[in-house]
Short mmCIF file of C-alpha atoms in Angstrom, two decimals:
data_model
loop_
_atom_site.label_atom_id
_atom_site.label_comp_id
_atom_site.label_asym_id
_atom_site.label_seq_id
_atom_site.Cartn_x
_atom_site.Cartn_y
_atom_site.Cartn_z
CA ALA A 166 111.73 109.22 85.17
CA GLN A 167 113.37 110.49 88.11
CA SER A 168 116.12 108.13 89.32
CA VAL A 169 118.69 109.02 92.77
CA THR A 170 122.57 107.47 92.55
CA GLN A 171 123.79 107.20 96.09
CA LEU A 172 127.32 107.08 95.48
CA GLY A 173 128.95 104.42 97.61
CA SER A 174 126.43 102.04 99.66
CA HIS A 175 128.95 102.55 102.78
CA VAL A 176 130.96 105.20 104.27
CA SER A 177 133.10 105.13 106.93
CA VAL A 178 134.66 108.23 109.30
CA SER A 179 135.66 108.62 112.49
CA GLU A 180 134.26 110.36 115.02
CA GLY A 181 134.24 114.14 114.72
CA ALA A 182 135.71 114.14 110.89
CA LEU A 183 133.49 115.49 108.39
CA VAL A 184 130.53 113.04 106.73
CA LEU A 185 130.06 113.82 102.90
CA LEU A 186 127.28 111.33 101.71
CA ARG A 187 126.96 112.28 97.70
CA CYS A 188 123.22 112.35 95.65
CA ASN A 189 123.31 112.80 92.10
CA TYR A 190 119.36 112.79 90.41
CA SER A 191 117.86 113.29 87.33
CA SER A 192 114.59 114.85 87.30
CA SER A 193 113.35 116.18 83.98
CA VAL A 194 111.37 118.91 86.53
CA PRO A 195 112.50 121.20 89.37
CA PRO A 196 112.63 118.75 92.41
CA TYR A 197 111.76 118.34 95.56
CA LEU A 198 115.00 116.99 97.33
CA PHE A 199 115.04 114.97 100.37
CA TRP A 200 117.70 113.19 102.77
CA TYR A 201 116.20 110.43 105.54
CA VAL A 202 118.08 108.89 107.72
CA GLN A 203 116.50 105.27 109.21
CA TYR A 204 118.51 103.82 112.56
CA PRO A 205 117.76 99.45 112.10
CA ASN A 206 114.01 98.47 112.01
CA GLN A 207 112.78 101.77 112.37
CA GLY A 208 111.31 103.59 109.67
CA LEU A 209 112.85 107.31 108.54
CA GLN A 210 113.15 110.39 109.33
CA LEU A 211 113.69 113.81 107.61
CA LEU A 212 116.81 115.22 108.47
CA LEU A 213 116.34 118.05 105.84
CA LYS A 214 114.43 119.04 102.61
CA TYR A 215 114.69 121.39 99.39
CA THR A 216 111.92 123.03 98.14
CA THR A 217 112.61 126.21 97.36
CA GLY A 218 114.66 129.20 97.72
CA ALA A 219 117.52 128.84 99.76
CA THR A 220 120.14 126.08 97.64
CA LEU A 221 121.52 125.35 100.99
CA VAL A 222 119.28 123.88 103.53
CA LYS A 223 119.95 123.58 106.99
CA GLY A 224 118.68 120.43 109.07
CA ILE A 225 118.54 118.75 112.06
CA ASN A 226 121.77 116.40 113.81
CA GLY A 227 123.94 119.20 112.20
CA PHE A 228 123.54 118.45 108.91
CA GLU A 229 123.22 120.15 105.67
CA ALA A 230 123.23 120.03 102.11
CA GLU A 231 123.45 122.33 99.55
CA PHE A 232 120.94 121.89 96.09
CA LYS A 233 123.63 122.55 93.10
CA LYS A 234 121.12 122.45 89.90
CA SER A 235 124.09 123.10 87.58
CA GLU A 236 125.57 119.81 88.87
CA THR A 237 122.34 117.66 89.41
CA SER A 238 123.42 117.35 93.26
CA PHE A 239 122.60 117.40 96.47
CA HIS A 240 124.89 116.55 98.69
CA LEU A 241 124.80 115.74 102.49
CA THR A 242 127.90 116.76 104.80
CA LYS A 243 128.22 117.06 108.69
CA PRO A 244 131.56 118.87 109.89
CA SER A 245 131.97 116.56 112.95
CA ALA A 246 130.65 113.49 113.17
CA HIS A 247 128.93 111.29 116.18
CA MET A 248 128.41 107.87 117.04
CA SER A 249 124.81 108.06 116.76
CA ASP A 250 124.90 108.99 112.98
CA ALA A 251 125.96 105.50 112.15
CA ALA A 252 122.53 104.43 110.34
CA GLU A 253 121.21 104.24 107.10
CA HIS A 254 120.44 107.60 104.74
CA PHE A 255 118.61 107.89 102.14
CA CYS A 256 118.59 110.36 100.00
CA ALA A 257 115.35 111.10 97.52
CA VAL A 258 113.27 113.12 95.17
CA SER A 259 109.76 114.06 94.03
CA LYS A 260 108.81 116.03 90.86
CA ALA A 261 106.07 118.12 93.27
CA ALA A 262 104.34 118.55 96.45
CA GLY A 263 102.54 115.37 97.71
CA ASN A 264 103.80 113.15 94.88
CA LYS A 265 105.64 109.89 95.18
CA LEU A 266 109.19 109.94 96.44
CA THR A 267 112.27 108.10 94.64
CA PHE A 268 114.99 107.17 96.84
CA GLY A 269 118.72 106.21 95.71
CA GLY A 270 119.59 103.13 97.35
CA GLY A 271 121.36 104.37 100.87
CA THR A 272 124.43 104.74 102.32
CA ARG A 273 125.49 102.86 105.69
CA VAL A 274 127.52 105.41 107.94
CA LEU A 275 130.06 103.73 110.06
CA VAL A 276 131.90 106.10 113.05
CA LYS A 277 134.50 104.67 113.92
CA PRO A 278 135.44 106.05 118.00
CA ASN B 682 102.05 111.06 119.43
CA ALA B 683 99.99 111.92 116.56
CA GLY B 684 102.87 109.70 114.04
CA VAL B 685 101.79 107.30 111.34
CA MET B 686 100.82 104.69 113.39
CA GLN B 687 101.23 101.19 111.14
CA ASN B 688 100.25 97.99 112.65
CA PRO B 689 101.33 94.76 113.23
CA ARG B 690 105.13 95.58 112.98
CA HIS B 691 106.17 91.58 112.35
CA LEU B 692 103.84 89.44 110.16
CA VAL B 693 104.76 86.17 109.57
CA ARG B 694 102.73 83.91 107.47
CA ARG B 695 102.78 81.15 105.44
CA ARG B 696 102.89 80.64 101.75
CA GLY B 697 99.91 81.12 100.16
CA GLN B 698 98.51 82.84 103.13
CA GLU B 699 96.51 86.60 102.72
CA ALA B 700 99.19 89.85 104.83
CA ARG B 701 97.03 92.77 106.05
CA LEU B 702 99.43 95.53 106.47
CA ARG B 703 97.32 98.52 108.34
CA CYS B 704 98.05 102.22 108.30
CA SER B 705 96.62 105.28 110.10
CA PRO B 706 98.00 108.61 108.81
CA VAL B 707 98.91 111.69 111.08
CA LYS B 708 95.37 113.02 112.17
CA GLY B 709 94.60 115.98 108.92
CA HIS B 710 96.45 113.54 106.65
CA SER B 711 94.14 113.15 103.44
CA HIS B 712 97.53 111.92 101.19
CA VAL B 713 98.74 108.44 102.13
CA TYR B 714 102.20 106.25 100.40
CA TRP B 715 103.48 103.03 100.57
CA TYR B 716 107.02 101.89 100.08
CA ARG B 717 108.46 98.21 100.02
CA GLN B 718 112.02 97.74 101.21
CA LEU B 719 113.54 95.03 100.35
CA PRO B 720 116.75 93.70 102.69
CA GLU B 721 119.84 95.83 101.86
CA GLU B 722 117.93 97.91 99.63
CA GLY B 723 116.25 101.00 99.56
CA LEU B 724 112.61 102.27 99.32
CA LYS B 725 110.26 101.13 96.70
CA PHE B 726 107.56 103.62 95.86
CA MET B 727 104.25 101.18 95.33
CA VAL B 728 100.98 103.23 95.87
CA TYR B 729 99.60 106.40 96.25
CA LEU B 730 95.55 106.75 97.41
CA GLN B 731 93.68 109.56 99.63
CA LYS B 732 90.64 109.56 100.80
CA GLU B 733 88.54 106.57 98.55
CA ASN B 734 90.28 106.81 95.86
CA ILE B 735 93.69 105.27 94.08
CA ILE B 736 95.75 108.17 93.08
CA ASP B 737 99.20 106.69 91.63
CA GLU B 738 99.15 102.35 91.52
CA SER B 739 102.59 102.76 89.23
CA GLY B 740 104.79 100.57 91.88
CA MET B 741 102.16 97.53 92.65
CA PRO B 742 102.97 94.85 91.53
CA LYS B 743 99.29 93.54 89.12
CA GLU B 744 98.64 90.72 90.80
CA ARG B 745 98.18 89.60 94.84
CA PHE B 746 98.38 93.04 95.84
CA SER B 747 95.70 95.89 96.58
CA ALA B 748 95.50 99.23 98.59
CA GLU B 749 92.41 101.18 100.12
CA PHE B 750 92.06 103.95 101.97
CA PRO B 751 88.04 104.16 103.08
CA LYS B 752 86.52 107.46 104.26
CA GLU B 753 86.51 106.24 107.93
CA GLY B 754 88.98 103.84 109.32
CA PRO B 755 92.97 103.12 107.77
CA SER B 756 94.74 102.25 104.51
CA ILE B 757 95.00 98.59 104.32
CA LEU B 758 97.70 96.83 101.84
CA ARG B 759 96.49 93.66 101.06
CA ILE B 760 98.66 90.82 99.78
CA GLN B 761 97.02 87.62 99.07
CA GLN B 762 98.74 84.35 98.44
CA VAL B 763 102.45 85.50 99.74
CA VAL B 764 105.14 84.23 98.50
CA ARG B 765 108.60 84.11 99.91
CA GLY B 766 109.79 86.96 97.94
CA ASP B 767 107.25 89.23 99.33
CA SER B 768 109.34 89.15 102.57
CA ALA B 769 110.05 92.40 103.11
CA ALA B 770 110.00 95.72 105.42
CA TYR B 771 106.39 97.85 104.11
CA PHE B 772 106.27 101.55 105.13
CA CYS B 773 103.72 103.48 104.69
CA ALA B 774 103.92 107.80 104.81
CA SER B 775 101.81 110.29 105.28
CA SER B 776 101.43 114.23 104.05
CA PRO B 777 98.87 117.12 103.94
CA THR B 778 97.38 118.47 100.75
CA GLY B 779 99.60 120.48 99.11
CA GLY B 780 101.71 123.61 100.00
CA GLU B 781 105.57 123.89 99.76
CA ASN B 782 106.23 123.25 103.21
CA TYR B 783 104.35 119.94 103.45
CA GLY B 784 106.42 116.66 104.36
CA TYR B 785 105.94 113.37 104.56
CA THR B 786 105.83 111.20 107.57
CA PHE B 787 106.44 107.80 107.85
CA GLY B 788 105.41 105.15 110.52
CA SER B 789 107.96 102.64 112.05
CA GLY B 790 106.98 100.08 109.13
CA THR B 791 105.57 96.50 108.67
CA ARG B 792 107.64 93.61 108.52
CA LEU B 793 106.79 90.64 106.74
CA THR B 794 108.30 87.50 106.95
CA VAL B 795 107.03 84.33 104.70
CA VAL B 796 108.18 81.30 105.49
#
């Protein structure tokens, strides 16, 4: 069975500071990895995904993530936080294309002016 | 906009009533997934459907819950005899058939409140 662990349910950063959200997974097969953002009372928006190929993935809104197989990690970073980054962020994994997603518990990002 | 459409956005039901949640996938997407999000929690997989077939229902409660994706029309998640614990946000996602460039598109969800 797959599982996803997001370290830290809340992360507080100052505007302009580095954002780092941690995600570790367990999977019996090479995983497909995703980061989603959810604003209050809205659906999920895809930030980025890793399927195959280059392990450093760039997404929307200046976010990027690196797949590290040896560490079973897929941490999300952004060099400079913006107020619009204040939202819930979810890491997810699936076994294959078209397969169900398993989500982590989420990390809420708070951005201080 | 050809996104995933869910309706209603908000649904209030009294205990014991039935709730019907609808999901129209992105045009051309043949895979539909339903997820439930309890307050302050992540999303939990419920069921995966293709047209007229249930592919994986490992996350569905054994009783009162059912889902369908007919040949024509939206996918329906049906909850019979709702209880307070069913109060949650229910999200639908769709994806195209296969391929490494696939991606899931999520709807805005239906927020069910059982009173």
